[in-house]
mmCIF file of C-alpha atoms in Angstrom:
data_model
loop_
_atom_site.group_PDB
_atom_site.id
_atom_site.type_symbol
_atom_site.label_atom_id
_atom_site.label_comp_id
_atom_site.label_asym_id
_atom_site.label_seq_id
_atom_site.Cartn_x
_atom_site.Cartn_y
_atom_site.Cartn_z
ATOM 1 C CA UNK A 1 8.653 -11.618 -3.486
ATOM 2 C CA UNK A 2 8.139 -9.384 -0.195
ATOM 3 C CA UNK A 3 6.104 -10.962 2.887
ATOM 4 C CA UNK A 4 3.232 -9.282 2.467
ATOM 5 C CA UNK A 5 2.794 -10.663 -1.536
ATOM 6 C CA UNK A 6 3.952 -14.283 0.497
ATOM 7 C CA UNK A 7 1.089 -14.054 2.607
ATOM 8 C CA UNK A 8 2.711 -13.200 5.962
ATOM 9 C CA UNK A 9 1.943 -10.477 8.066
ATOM 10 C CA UNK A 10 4.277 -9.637 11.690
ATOM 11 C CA UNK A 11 2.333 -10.813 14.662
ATOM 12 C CA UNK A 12 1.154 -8.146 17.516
ATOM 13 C CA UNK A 13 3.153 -9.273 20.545
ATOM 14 C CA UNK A 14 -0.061 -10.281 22.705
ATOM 15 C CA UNK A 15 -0.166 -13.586 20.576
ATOM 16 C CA UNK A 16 1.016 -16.764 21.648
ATOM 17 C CA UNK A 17 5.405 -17.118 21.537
ATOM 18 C CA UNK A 18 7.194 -19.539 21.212
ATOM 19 C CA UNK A 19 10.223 -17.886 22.433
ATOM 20 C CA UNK A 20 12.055 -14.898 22.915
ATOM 21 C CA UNK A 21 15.446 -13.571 21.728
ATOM 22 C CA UNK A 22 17.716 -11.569 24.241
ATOM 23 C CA UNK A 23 21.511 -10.771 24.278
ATOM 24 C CA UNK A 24 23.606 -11.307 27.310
ATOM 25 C CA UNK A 25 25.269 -7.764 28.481
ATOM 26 C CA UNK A 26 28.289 -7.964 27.674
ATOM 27 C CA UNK A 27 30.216 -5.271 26.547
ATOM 28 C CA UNK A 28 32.597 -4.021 29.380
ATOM 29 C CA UNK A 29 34.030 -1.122 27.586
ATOM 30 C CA UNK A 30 30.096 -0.073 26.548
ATOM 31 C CA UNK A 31 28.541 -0.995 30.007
ATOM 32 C CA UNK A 32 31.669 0.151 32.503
ATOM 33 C CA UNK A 33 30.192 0.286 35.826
ATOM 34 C CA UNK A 34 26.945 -0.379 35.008
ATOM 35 C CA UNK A 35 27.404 -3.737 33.571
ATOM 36 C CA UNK A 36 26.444 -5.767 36.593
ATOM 37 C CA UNK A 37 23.667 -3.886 37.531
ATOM 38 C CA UNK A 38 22.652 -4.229 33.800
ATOM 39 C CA UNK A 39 22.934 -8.099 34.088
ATOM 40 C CA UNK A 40 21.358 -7.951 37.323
ATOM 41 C CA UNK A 41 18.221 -6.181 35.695
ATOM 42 C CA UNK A 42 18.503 -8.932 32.678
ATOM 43 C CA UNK A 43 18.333 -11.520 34.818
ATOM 44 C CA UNK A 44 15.445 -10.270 37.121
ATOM 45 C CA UNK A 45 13.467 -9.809 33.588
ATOM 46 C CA UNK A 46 14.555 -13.371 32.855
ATOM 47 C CA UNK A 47 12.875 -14.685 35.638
ATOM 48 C CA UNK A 48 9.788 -13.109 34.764
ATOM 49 C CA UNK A 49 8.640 -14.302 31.663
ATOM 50 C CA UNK A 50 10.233 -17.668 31.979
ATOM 51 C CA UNK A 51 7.740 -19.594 33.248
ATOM 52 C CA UNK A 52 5.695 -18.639 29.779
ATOM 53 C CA UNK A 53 8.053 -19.046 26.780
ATOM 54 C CA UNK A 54 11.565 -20.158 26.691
ATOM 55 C CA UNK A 55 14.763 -18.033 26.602
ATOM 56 C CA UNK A 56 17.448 -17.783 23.569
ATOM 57 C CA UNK A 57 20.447 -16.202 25.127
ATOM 58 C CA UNK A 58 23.102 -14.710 22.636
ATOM 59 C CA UNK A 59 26.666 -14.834 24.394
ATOM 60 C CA UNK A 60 29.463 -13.373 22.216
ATOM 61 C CA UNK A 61 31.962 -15.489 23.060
ATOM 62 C CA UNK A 62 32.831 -18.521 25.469
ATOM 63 C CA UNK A 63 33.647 -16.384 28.458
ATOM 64 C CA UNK A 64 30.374 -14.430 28.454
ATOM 65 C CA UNK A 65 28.872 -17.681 28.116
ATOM 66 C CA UNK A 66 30.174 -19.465 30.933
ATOM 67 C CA UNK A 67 28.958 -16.597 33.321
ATOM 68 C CA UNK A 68 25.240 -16.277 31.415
ATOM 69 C CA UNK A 69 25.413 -19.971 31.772
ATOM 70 C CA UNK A 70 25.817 -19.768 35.893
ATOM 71 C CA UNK A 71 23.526 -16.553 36.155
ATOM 72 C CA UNK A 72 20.735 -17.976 34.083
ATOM 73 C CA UNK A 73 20.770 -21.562 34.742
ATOM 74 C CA UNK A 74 17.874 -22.080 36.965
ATOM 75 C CA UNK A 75 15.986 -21.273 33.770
ATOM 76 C CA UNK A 76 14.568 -22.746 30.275
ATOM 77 C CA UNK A 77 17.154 -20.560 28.442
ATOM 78 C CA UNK A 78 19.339 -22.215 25.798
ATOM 79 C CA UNK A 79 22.539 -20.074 24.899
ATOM 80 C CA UNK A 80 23.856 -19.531 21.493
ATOM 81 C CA UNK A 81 27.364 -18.520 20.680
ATOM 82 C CA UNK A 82 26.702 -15.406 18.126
ATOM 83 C CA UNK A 83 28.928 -12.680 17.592
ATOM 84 C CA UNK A 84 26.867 -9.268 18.861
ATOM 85 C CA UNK A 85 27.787 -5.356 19.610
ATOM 86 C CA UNK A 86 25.238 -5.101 22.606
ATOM 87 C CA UNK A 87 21.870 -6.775 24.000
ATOM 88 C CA UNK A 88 19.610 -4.266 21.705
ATOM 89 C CA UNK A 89 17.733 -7.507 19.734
ATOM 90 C CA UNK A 90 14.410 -5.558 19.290
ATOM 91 C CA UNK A 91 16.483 -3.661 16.530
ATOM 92 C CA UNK A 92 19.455 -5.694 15.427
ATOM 93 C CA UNK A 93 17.411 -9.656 15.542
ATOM 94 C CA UNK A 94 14.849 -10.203 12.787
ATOM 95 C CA UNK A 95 11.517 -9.191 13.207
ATOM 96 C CA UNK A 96 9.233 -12.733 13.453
ATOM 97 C CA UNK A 97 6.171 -12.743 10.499
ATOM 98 C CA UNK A 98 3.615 -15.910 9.932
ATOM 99 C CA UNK A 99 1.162 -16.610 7.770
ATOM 100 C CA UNK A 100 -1.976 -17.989 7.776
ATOM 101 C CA UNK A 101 -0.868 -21.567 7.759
ATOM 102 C CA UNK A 102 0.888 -20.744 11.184
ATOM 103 C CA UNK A 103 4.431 -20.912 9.179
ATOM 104 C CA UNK A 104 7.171 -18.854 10.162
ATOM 105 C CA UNK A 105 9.496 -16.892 8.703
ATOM 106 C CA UNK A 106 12.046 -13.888 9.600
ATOM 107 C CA UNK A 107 12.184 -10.547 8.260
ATOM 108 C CA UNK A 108 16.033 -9.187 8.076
ATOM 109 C CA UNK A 109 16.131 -5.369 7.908
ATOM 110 C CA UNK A 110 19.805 -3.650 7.157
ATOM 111 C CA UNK A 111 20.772 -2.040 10.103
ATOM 112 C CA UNK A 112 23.727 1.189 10.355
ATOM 113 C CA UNK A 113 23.633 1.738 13.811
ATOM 114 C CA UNK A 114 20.597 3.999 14.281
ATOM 115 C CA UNK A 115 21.359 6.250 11.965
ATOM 116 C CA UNK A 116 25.468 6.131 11.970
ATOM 117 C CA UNK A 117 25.346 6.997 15.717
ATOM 118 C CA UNK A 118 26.879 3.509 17.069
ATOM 119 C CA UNK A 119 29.139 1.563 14.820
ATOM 120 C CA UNK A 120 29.547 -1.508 16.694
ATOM 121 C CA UNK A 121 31.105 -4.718 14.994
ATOM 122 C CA UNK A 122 28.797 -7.594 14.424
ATOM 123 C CA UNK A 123 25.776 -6.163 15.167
ATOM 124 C CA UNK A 124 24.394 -5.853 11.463
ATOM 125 C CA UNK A 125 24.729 -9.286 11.021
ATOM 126 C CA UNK A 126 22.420 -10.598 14.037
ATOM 127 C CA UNK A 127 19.831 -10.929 12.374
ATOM 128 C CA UNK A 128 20.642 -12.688 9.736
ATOM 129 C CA UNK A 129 22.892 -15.107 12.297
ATOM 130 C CA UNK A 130 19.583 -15.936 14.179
ATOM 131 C CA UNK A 131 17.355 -16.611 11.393
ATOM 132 C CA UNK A 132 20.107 -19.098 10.171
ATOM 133 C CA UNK A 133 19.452 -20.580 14.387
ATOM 134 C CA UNK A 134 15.642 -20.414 13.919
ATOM 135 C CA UNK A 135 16.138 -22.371 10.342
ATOM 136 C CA UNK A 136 12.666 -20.775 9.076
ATOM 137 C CA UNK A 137 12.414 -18.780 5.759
ATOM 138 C CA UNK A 138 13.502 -15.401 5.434
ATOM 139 C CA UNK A 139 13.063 -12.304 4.173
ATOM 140 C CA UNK A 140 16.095 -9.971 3.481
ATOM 141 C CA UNK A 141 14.957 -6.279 2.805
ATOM 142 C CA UNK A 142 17.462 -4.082 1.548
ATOM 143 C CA UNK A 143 16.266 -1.035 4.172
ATOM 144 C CA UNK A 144 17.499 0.412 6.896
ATOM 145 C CA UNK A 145 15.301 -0.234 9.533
ATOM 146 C CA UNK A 146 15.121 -1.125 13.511
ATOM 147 C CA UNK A 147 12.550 -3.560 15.010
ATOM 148 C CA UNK A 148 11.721 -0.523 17.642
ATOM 149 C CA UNK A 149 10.401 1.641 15.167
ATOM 150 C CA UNK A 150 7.551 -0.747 14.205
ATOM 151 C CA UNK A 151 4.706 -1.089 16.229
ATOM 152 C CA UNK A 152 1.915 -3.303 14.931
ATOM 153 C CA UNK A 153 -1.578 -4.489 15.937
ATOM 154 C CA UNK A 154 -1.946 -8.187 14.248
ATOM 155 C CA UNK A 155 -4.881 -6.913 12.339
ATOM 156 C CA UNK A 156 -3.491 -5.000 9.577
ATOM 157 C CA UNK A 157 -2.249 -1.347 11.275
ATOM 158 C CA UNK A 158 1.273 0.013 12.144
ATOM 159 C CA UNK A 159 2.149 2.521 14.286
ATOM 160 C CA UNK A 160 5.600 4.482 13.424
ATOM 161 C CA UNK A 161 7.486 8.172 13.604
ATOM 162 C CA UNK A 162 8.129 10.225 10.978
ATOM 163 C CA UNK A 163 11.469 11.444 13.245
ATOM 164 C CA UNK A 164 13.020 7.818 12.495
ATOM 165 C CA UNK A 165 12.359 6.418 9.620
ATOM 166 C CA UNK A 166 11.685 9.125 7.780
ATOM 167 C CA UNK A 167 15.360 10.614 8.614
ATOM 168 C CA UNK A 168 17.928 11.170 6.156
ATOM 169 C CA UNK A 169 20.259 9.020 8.523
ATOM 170 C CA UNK A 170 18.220 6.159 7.736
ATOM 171 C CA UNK A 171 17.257 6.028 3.976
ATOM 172 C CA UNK A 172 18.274 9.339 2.321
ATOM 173 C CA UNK A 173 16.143 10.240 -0.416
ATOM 174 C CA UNK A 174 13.050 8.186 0.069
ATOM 175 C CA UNK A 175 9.673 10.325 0.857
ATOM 176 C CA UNK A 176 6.948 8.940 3.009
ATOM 177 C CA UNK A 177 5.033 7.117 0.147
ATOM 178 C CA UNK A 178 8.203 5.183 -0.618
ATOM 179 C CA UNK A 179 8.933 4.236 2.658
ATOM 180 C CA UNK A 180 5.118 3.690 3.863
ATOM 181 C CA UNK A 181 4.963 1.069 0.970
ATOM 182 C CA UNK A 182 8.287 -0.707 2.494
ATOM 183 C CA UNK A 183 6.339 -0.684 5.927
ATOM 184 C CA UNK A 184 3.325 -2.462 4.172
ATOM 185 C CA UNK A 185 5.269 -4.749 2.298
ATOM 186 C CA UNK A 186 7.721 -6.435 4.983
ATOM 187 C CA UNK A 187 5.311 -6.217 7.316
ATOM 188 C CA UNK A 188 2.074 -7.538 5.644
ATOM 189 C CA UNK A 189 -0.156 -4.156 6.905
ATOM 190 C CA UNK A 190 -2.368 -1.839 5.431
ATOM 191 C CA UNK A 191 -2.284 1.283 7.268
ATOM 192 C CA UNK A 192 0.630 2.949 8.809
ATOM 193 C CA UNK A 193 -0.332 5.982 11.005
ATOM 194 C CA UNK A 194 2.714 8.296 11.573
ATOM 195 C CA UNK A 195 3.480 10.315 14.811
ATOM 196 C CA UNK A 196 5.736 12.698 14.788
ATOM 197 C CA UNK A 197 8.956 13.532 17.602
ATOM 198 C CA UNK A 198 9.815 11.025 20.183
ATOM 199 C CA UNK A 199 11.550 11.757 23.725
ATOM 200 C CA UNK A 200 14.098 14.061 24.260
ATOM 201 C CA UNK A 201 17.728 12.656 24.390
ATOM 202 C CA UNK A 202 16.508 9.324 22.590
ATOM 203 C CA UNK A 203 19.206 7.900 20.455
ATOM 204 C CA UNK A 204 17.056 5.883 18.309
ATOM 205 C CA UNK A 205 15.331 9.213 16.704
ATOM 206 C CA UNK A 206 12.055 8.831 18.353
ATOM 207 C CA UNK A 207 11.652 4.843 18.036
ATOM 208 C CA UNK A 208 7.224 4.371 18.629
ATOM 209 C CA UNK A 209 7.890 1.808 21.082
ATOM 210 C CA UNK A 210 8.998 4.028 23.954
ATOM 211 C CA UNK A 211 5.771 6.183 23.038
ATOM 212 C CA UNK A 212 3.156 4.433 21.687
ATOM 213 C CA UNK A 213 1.998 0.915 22.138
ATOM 214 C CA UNK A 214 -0.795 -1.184 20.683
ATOM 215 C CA UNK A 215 -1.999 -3.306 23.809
ATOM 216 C CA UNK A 216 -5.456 -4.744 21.898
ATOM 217 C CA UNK A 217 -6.638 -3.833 18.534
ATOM 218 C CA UNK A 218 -7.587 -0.019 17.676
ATOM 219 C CA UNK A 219 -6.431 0.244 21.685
ATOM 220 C CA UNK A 220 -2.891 2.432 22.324
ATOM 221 C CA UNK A 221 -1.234 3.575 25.578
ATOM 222 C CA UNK A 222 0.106 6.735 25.429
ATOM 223 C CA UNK A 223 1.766 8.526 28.173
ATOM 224 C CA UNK A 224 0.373 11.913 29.894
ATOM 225 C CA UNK A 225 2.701 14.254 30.846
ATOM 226 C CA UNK A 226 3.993 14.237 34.562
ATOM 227 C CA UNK A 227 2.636 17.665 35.137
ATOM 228 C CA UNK A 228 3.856 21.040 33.418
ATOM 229 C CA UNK A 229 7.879 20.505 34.387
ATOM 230 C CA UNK A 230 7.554 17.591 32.506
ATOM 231 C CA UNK A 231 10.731 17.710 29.970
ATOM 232 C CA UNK A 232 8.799 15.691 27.171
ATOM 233 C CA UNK A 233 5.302 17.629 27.968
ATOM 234 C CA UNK A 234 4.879 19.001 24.309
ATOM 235 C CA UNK A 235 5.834 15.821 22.809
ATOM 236 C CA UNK A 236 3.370 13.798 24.923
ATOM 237 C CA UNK A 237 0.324 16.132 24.098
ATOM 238 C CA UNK A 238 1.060 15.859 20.356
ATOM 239 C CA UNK A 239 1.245 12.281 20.204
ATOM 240 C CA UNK A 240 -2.310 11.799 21.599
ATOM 241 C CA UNK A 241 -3.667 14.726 19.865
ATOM 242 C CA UNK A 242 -2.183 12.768 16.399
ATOM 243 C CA UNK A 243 -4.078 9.550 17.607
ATOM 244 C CA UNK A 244 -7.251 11.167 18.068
ATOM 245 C CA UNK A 245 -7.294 11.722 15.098
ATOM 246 C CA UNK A 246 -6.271 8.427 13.259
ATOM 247 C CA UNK A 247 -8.108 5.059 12.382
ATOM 248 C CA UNK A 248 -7.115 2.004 11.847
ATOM 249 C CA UNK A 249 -6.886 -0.645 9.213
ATOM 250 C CA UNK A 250 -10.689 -1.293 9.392
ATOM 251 C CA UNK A 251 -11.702 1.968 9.923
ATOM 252 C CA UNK A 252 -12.090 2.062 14.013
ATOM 253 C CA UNK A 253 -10.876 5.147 15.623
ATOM 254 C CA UNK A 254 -8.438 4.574 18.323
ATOM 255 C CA UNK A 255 -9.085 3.793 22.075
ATOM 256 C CA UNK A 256 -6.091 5.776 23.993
ATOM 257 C CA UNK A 257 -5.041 4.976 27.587
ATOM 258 C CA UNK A 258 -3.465 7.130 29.445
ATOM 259 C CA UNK A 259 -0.250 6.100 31.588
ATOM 260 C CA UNK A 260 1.696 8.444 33.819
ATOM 261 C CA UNK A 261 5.040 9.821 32.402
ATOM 262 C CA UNK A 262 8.501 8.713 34.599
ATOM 263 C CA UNK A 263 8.553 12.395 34.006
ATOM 264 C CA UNK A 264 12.116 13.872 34.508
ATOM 265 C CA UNK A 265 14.964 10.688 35.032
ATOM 266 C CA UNK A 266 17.919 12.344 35.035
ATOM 267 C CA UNK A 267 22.069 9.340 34.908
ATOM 268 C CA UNK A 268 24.148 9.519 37.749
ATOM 269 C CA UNK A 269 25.743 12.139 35.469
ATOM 270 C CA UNK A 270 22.729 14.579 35.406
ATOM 271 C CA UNK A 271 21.664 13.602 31.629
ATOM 272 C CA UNK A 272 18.057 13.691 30.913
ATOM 273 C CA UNK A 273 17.368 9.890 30.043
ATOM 274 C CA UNK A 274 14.896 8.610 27.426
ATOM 275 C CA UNK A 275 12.621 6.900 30.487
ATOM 276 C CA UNK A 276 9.047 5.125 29.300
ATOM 277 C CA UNK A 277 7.083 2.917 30.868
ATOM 278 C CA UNK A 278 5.679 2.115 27.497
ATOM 279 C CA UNK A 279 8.641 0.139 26.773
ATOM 280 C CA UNK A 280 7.370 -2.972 28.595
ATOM 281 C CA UNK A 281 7.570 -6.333 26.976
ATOM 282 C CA UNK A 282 4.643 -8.963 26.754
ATOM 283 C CA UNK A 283 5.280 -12.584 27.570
ATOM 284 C CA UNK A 284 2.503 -15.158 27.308
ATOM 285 C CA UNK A 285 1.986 -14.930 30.721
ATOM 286 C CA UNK A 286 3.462 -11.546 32.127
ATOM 287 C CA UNK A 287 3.601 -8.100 31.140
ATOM 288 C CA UNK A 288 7.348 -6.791 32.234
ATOM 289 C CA UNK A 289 7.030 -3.048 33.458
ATOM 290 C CA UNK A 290 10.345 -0.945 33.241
ATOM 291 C CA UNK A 291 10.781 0.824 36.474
ATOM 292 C CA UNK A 292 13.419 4.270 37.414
ATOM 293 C CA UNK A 293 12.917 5.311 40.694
ATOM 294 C CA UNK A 294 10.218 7.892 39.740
ATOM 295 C CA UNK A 295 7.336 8.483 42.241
ATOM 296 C CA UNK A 296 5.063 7.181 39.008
ATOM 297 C CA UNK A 297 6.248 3.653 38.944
ATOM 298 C CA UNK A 298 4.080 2.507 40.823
ATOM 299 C CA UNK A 299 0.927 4.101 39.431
ATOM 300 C CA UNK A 300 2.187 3.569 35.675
ATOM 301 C CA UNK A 301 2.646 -0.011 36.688
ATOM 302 C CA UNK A 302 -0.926 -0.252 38.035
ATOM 303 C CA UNK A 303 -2.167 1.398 34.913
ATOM 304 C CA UNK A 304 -0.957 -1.052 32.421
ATOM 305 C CA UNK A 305 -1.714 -3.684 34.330
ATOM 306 C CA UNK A 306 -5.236 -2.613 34.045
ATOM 307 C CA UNK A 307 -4.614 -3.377 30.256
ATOM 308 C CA UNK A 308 -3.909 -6.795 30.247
ATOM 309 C CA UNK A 309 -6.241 -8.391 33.040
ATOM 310 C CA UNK A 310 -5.605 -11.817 31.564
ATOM 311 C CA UNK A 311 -1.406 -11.803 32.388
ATOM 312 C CA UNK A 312 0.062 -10.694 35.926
ATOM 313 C CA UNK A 313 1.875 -7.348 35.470
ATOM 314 C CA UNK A 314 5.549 -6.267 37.159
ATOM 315 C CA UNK A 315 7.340 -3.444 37.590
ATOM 316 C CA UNK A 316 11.338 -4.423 37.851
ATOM 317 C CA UNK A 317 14.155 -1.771 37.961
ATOM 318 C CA UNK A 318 15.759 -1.171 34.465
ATOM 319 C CA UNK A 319 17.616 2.021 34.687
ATOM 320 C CA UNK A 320 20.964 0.724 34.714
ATOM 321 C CA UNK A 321 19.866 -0.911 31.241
ATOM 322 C CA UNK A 322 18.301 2.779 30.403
ATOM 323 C CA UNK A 323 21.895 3.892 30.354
ATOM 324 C CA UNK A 324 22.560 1.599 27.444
ATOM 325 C CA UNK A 325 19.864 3.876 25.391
ATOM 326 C CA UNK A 326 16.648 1.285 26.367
ATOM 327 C CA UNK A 327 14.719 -1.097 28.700
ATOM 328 C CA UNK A 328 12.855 -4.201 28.377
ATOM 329 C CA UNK A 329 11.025 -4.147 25.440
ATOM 330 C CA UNK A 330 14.316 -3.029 23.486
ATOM 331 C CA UNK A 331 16.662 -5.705 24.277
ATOM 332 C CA UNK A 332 13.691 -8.119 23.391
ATOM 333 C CA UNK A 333 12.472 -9.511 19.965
ATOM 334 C CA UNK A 334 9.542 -12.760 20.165
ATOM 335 C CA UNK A 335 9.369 -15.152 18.182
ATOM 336 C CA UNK A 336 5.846 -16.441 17.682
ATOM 337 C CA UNK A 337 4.907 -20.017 17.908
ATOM 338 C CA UNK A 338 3.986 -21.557 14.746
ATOM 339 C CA UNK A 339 2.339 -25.065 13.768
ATOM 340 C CA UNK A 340 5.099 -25.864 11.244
ATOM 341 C CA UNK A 341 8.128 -24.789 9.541
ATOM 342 C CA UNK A 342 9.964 -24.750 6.392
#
């Protein structure tokens, strides 16, 4: 039986958690020098949305957990010993469904390292590790699939790329129908609208939720382009021409914001980096704003904030986590609260 024929559908992240799921950096051969400035980041965005849901810190061993333990214990977080390759729980943890009882289960995607590109040991069992932890019913689906490649509005429509999941370094061999009726299934949706590219030098193959986000029903924030030097320009323009054109699950054409590109973030190394502002994170009481040193921080930051008038909005550094591949909202995964479980 899939989710959807279970009755549960995934949650959009503006309602209510109970928790969220984050991985301590750990990785010193991964991270070199930017593993304390990573942690540093981690714990700033810690301190942000702790004062609204509580904080389940993966450590991957007794050492890492010791120093999580003194970095992170002026807050609600409760650490868990699970084995993990890196912090990137918005594609390796399970996504969180419920259904209309307010029961929760998890949804456990197979995971091969986005596509083959990072093979690291442990990683495709997370999810599976924490849905033992949350001791809920779950949902294996035998599909390769990351977390950040799903972007959903809690009222029946899904956002994704055709550049991820519809890549033969994914699921070879399945066509969109095939894999639009996996989306609908684990997910409990009934519409999936499909964008196309995502930002240069992203190693995820264009994962939605450094592009596109949902931040109310038939409501997405898209990024304009940071004038005509901007690197991802073309890529930008598409996306909102695509969601002009689209409608949701019941039939409402979309709102689209517009928030200012970071425009060109280059590493310390002179890489163009895969820099969004879309990939905040929303806690029941803040919404978390990745920030890179750009002169559009803080008038991106301003601009979301305009979205969500009911929760405070911050803008914290994360570009020493951007050299991992993400930010905030991808070394995330909620879990929502529920009235009981089974």
């Amino acid at each position: 039986m899939t989710p959807r024929q279970a009755g549960f559908r995934m949650p959009a992240e503006w309602e209510t958690h109970d928790s969220v799921w984050l991985a301590w950096p750990s990785a010193a051969d991964l991270w070199l020098e930017d593993l304390e400035p990573a942690r540093e980041e981690f714990v700033a965005f810690c301190e942000a949305i702790a004062d609204g849901e509580r904080l389940n810190i993966l450590v991957p061993d007794l050492a890492s957990g010791g120093i999580a333990e003194t970095r992170l214990g002026h807050l609600p977080a409760r650490i868990h010993l699970v084995p993990f390759g890196d912090i990137w729980l918005r594609d390796t943890a399970p996504v969180f469904l419920k259904n209309a009882s307010n029961e929760l289960a998890t949804l456990n995607f197979e995971f091969n390292g986005w596509g083959g590109k990072f093979d690291l040991a442990h990683d495709p069992e997370v999810a599976g590790r924490i849905s033992k932890i949350a001791g809920v019913r779950s949902f294996s689906i035998p599909w390769i699939c990351e977390g950040g490649s799903l972007e959903v509005d809690g009222e029946g429509t899904c956002l994704t790329t055709r550049q991820c999941l519809l890549n033969e370094n994914r699921n070879p061999g399945m066509n969109l129908m095939q894999v639009e009726n996996l989306i609908e299934e684990s997910l409990g949706v009934e519409k999936v609208l499909w964008l196309g590219d995502g930002l240069l030098n992203d190693h995820t193959d264009g994962h939605v939720d450094t592009i596109a986000r949902f931040v109310a029903p038939a409501h997405v924030a898209v990024h304009m382009p940071a004038g005509p030097r901007d690197p991802n320009r073309h890529v930008l323009e598409k996306i909102e021409e695509d969601l002009q054109t689209f409608t949701d699950a019941k039939g409402r054409r979309l709102r689209i914001s517009r928030i200012p590109s970071p425009g060109e973030v280059l590493s310390d190394d002179g890489d163009l980096m895969p820099a969004s502002y879309l990939n905040f994170y929303i806690s029941n009481t803040t919404v978390v704003v990745p920030t890179y040193g750009s002169p559009n921080d803080v008038p991106a930051v301003a601009a979301i904030a305009r979205l969500f008038p009911h929760r405070r909005t911050v803008g914290l550094p994360a570009k020493a986590i951007l050299t991992g591949g993400g930010a905030f909202h991808c070394i995330s995964q909620q879990q929502p609260i529920a009235g009981r479980v089974r």
